[in-house]
PDB file of C-alpha atoms in Angstrom:
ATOM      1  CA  UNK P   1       0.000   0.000   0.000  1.00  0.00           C
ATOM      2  CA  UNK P   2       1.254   3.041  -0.927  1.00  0.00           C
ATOM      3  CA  UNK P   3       2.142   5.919   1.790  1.00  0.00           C
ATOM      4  CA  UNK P   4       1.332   9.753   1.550  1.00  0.00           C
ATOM      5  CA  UNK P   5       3.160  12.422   4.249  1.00  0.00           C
ATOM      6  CA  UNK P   6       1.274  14.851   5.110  1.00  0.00           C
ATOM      7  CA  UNK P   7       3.598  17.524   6.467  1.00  0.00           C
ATOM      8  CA  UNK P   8       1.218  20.402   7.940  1.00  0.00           C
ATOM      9  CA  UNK P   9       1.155  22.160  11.491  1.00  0.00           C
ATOM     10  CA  UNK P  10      -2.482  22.477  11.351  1.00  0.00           C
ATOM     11  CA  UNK P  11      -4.089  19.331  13.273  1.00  0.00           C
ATOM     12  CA  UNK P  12      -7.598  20.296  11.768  1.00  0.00           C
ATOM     13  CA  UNK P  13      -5.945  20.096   8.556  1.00  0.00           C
ATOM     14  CA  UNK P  14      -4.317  17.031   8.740  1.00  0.00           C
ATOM     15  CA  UNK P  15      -6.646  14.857  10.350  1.00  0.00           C
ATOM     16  CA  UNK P  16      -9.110  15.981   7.603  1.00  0.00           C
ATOM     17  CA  UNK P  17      -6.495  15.431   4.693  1.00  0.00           C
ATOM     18  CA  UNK P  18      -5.724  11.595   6.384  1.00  0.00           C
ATOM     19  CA  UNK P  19      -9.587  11.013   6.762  1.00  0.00           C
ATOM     20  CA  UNK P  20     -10.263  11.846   2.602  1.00  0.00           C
ATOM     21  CA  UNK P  21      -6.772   9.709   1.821  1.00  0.00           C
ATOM     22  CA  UNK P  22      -7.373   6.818   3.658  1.00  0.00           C
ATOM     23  CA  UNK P  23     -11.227   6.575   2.792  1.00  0.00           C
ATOM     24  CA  UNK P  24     -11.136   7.342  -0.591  1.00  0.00           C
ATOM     25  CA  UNK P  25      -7.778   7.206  -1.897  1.00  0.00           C
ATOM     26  CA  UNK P  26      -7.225   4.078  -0.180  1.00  0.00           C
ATOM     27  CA  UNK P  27      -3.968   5.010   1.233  1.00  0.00           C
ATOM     28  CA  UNK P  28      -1.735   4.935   4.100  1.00  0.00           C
ATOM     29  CA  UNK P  29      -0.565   8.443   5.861  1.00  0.00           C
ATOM     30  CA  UNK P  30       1.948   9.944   8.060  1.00  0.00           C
ATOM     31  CA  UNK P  31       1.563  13.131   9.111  1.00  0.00           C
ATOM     32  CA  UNK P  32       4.109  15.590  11.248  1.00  0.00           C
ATOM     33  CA  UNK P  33       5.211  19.014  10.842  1.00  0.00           C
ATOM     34  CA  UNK P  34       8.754  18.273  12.328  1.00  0.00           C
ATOM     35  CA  UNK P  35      11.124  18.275   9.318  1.00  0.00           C
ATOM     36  CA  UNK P  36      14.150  16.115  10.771  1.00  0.00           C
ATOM     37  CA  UNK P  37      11.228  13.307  10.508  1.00  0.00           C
ATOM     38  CA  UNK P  38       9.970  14.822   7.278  1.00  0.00           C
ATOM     39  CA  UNK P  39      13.968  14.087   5.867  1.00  0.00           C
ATOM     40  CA  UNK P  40      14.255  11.296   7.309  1.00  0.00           C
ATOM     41  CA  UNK P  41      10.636   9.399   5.985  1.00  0.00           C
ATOM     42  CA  UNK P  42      11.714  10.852   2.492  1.00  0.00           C
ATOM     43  CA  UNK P  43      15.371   9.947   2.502  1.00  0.00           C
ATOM     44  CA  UNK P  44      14.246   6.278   3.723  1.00  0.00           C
ATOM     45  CA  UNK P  45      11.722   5.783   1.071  1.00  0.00           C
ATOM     46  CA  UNK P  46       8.919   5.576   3.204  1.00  0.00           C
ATOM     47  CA  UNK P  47       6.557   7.663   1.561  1.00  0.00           C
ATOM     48  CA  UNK P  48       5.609   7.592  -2.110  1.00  0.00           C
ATOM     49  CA  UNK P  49       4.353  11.513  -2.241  1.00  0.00           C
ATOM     50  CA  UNK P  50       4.280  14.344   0.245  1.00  0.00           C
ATOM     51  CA  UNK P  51       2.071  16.860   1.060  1.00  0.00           C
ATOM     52  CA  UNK P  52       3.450  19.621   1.774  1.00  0.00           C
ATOM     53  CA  UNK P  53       2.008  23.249   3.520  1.00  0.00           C
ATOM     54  CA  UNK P  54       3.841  26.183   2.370  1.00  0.00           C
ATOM     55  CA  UNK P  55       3.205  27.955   5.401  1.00  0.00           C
ATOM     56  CA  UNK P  56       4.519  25.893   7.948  1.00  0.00           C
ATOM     57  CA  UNK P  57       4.768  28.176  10.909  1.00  0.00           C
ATOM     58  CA  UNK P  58       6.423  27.002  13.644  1.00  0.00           C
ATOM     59  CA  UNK P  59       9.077  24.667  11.628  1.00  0.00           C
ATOM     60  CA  UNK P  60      12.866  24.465  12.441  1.00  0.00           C
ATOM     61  CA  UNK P  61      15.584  22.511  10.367  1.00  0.00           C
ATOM     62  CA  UNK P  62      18.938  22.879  11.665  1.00  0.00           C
ATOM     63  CA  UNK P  63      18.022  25.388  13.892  1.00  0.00           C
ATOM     64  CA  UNK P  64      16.673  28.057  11.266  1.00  0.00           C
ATOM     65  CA  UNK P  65      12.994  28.546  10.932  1.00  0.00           C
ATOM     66  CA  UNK P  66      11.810  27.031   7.472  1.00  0.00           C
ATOM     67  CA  UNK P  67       8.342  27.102   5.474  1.00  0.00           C
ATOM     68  CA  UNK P  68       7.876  24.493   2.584  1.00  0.00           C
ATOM     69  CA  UNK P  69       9.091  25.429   0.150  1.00  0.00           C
ATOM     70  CA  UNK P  70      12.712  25.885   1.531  1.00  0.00           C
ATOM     71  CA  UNK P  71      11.603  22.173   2.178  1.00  0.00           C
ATOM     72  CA  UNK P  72      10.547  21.158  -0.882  1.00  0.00           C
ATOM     73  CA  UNK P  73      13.730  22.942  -2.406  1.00  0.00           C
ATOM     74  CA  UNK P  74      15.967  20.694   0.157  1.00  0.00           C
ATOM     75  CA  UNK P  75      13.718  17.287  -1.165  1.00  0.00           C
ATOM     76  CA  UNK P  76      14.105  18.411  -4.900  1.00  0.00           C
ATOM     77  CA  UNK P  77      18.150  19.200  -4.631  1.00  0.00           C
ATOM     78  CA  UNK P  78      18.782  15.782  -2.680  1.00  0.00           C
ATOM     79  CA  UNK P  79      19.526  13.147  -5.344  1.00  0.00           C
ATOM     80  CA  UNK P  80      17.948  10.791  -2.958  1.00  0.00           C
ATOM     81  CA  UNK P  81      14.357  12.406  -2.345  1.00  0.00           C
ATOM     82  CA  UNK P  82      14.617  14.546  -5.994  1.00  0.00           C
ATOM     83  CA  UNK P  83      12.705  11.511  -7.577  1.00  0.00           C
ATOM     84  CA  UNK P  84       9.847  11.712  -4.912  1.00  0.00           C
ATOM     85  CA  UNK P  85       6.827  13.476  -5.869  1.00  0.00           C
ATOM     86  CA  UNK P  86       5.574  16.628  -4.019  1.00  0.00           C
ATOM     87  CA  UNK P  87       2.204  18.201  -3.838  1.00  0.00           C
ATOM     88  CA  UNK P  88       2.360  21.976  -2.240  1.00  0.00           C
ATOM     89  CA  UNK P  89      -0.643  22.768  -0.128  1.00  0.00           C
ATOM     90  CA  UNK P  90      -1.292  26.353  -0.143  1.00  0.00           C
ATOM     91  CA  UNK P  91      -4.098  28.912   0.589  1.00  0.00           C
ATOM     92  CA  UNK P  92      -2.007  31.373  -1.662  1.00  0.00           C
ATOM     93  CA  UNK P  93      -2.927  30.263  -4.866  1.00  0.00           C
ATOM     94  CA  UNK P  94      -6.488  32.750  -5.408  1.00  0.00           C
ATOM     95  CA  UNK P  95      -8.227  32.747  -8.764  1.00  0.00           C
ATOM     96  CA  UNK P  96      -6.620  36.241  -8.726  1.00  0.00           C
ATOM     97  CA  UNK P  97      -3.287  34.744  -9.461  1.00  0.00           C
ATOM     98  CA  UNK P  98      -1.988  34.776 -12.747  1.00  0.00           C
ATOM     99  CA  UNK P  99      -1.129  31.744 -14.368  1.00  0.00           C
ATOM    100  CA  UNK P 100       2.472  32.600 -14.728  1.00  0.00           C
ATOM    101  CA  UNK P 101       2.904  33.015 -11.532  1.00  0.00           C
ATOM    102  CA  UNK P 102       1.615  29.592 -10.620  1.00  0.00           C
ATOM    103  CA  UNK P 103       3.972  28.242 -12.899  1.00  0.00           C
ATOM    104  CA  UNK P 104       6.805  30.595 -11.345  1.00  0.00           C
ATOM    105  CA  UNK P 105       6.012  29.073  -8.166  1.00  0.00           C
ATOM    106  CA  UNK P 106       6.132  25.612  -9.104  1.00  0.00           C
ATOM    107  CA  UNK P 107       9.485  26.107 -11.028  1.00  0.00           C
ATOM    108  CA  UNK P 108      11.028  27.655  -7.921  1.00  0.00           C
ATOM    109  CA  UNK P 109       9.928  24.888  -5.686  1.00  0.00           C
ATOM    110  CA  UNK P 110      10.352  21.827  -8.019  1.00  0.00           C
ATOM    111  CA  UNK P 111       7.612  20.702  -7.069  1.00  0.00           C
ATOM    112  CA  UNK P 112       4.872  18.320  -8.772  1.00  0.00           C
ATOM    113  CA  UNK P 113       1.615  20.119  -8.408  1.00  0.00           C
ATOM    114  CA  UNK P 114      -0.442  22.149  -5.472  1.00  0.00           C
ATOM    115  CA  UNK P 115      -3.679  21.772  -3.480  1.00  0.00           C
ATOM    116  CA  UNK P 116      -5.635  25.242  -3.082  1.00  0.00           C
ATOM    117  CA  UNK P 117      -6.981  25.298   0.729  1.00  0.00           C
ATOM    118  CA  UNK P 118      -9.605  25.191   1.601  1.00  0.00           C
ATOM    119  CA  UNK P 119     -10.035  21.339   0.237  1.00  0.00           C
ATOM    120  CA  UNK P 120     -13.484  21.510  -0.986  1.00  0.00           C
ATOM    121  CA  UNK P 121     -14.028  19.002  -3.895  1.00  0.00           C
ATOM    122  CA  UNK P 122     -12.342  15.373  -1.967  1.00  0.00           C
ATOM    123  CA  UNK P 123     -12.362  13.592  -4.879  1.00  0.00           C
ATOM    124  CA  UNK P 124     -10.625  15.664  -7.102  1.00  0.00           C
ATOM    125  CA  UNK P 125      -7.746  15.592  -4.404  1.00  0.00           C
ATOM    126  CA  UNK P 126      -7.772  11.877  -3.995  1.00  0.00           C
ATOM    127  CA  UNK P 127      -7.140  11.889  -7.884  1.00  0.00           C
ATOM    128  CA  UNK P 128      -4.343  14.857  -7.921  1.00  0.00           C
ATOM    129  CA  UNK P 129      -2.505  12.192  -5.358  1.00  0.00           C
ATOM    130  CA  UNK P 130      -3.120   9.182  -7.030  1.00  0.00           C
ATOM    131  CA  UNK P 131      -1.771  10.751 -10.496  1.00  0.00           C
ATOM    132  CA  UNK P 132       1.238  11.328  -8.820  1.00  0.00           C
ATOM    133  CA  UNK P 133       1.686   8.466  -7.109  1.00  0.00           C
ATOM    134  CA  UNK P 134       5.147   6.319  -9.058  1.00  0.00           C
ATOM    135  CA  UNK P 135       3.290   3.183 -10.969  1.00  0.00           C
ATOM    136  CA  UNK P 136       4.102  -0.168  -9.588  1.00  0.00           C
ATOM    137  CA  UNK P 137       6.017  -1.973 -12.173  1.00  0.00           C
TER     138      UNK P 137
END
């Protein structure tokens, strides 16, 4: 079965994120906000996508305060963890935004895709994961 990490300081959040997953998606899910665990699930293969918030707000690596996308940055520029696929959880992205900048924001992070918060339509975001999720061979 494959694993999603949820990384997101919000409890709210994340137990609603793990309830959609694991009904409807099917999947298993760890969830933390601290990001020595975060590096360490990732760099062991034990998740097959991460969620990650982009505001993290109370997050510490190394002793400086990070948000996710240093994170995501960190995953994508590790040889290890560059292969693993990350969704970006964000209230940012309004319908205000121009599309450029979405893309901007994806190319500076690396990452795979983003969630808009609030999550409104469950389904669709069981099937953003599951696209992303590597293919058993």
């Amino acid at each position: 079965m494959k694993t999603v990490l949820i990384v997101e300081d919000d409890p709210i959040n994340l137990r609603v994120f793990s309830k959609i997953i694991t009904t409807r998606g099917g999947l298993n899910v760890k969830g933390t906000e601290d990001i020595e665990e975060v590096m360490k699930i990732a760099q062991a293969g034990d998740a097959d996508i991460i969620l990650m918030d982009v505001s993290l707000a109370h997050s510490v690596y190394q002793g400086k305060p990070v948000d996710g996308i240093k994170i995501t940055q960190m995953l994508k520029a590790d040889a290890q963890t560059s292969n693993l696929p990350i969704l970006l959880i964000t209230a940012n992205m309004t319908d205000g935004m121009m599309e450029g900048e979405r893309e901007n924001f994806l190319k500076q992070t690396g990452a795979d895709g983003y969630i808009q918060k609030p999550v409104v339509d469950h389904q669709q975001f069981v099937e953003q994961i599951l696209a992303l999720l590597p293919k058993d061979d």
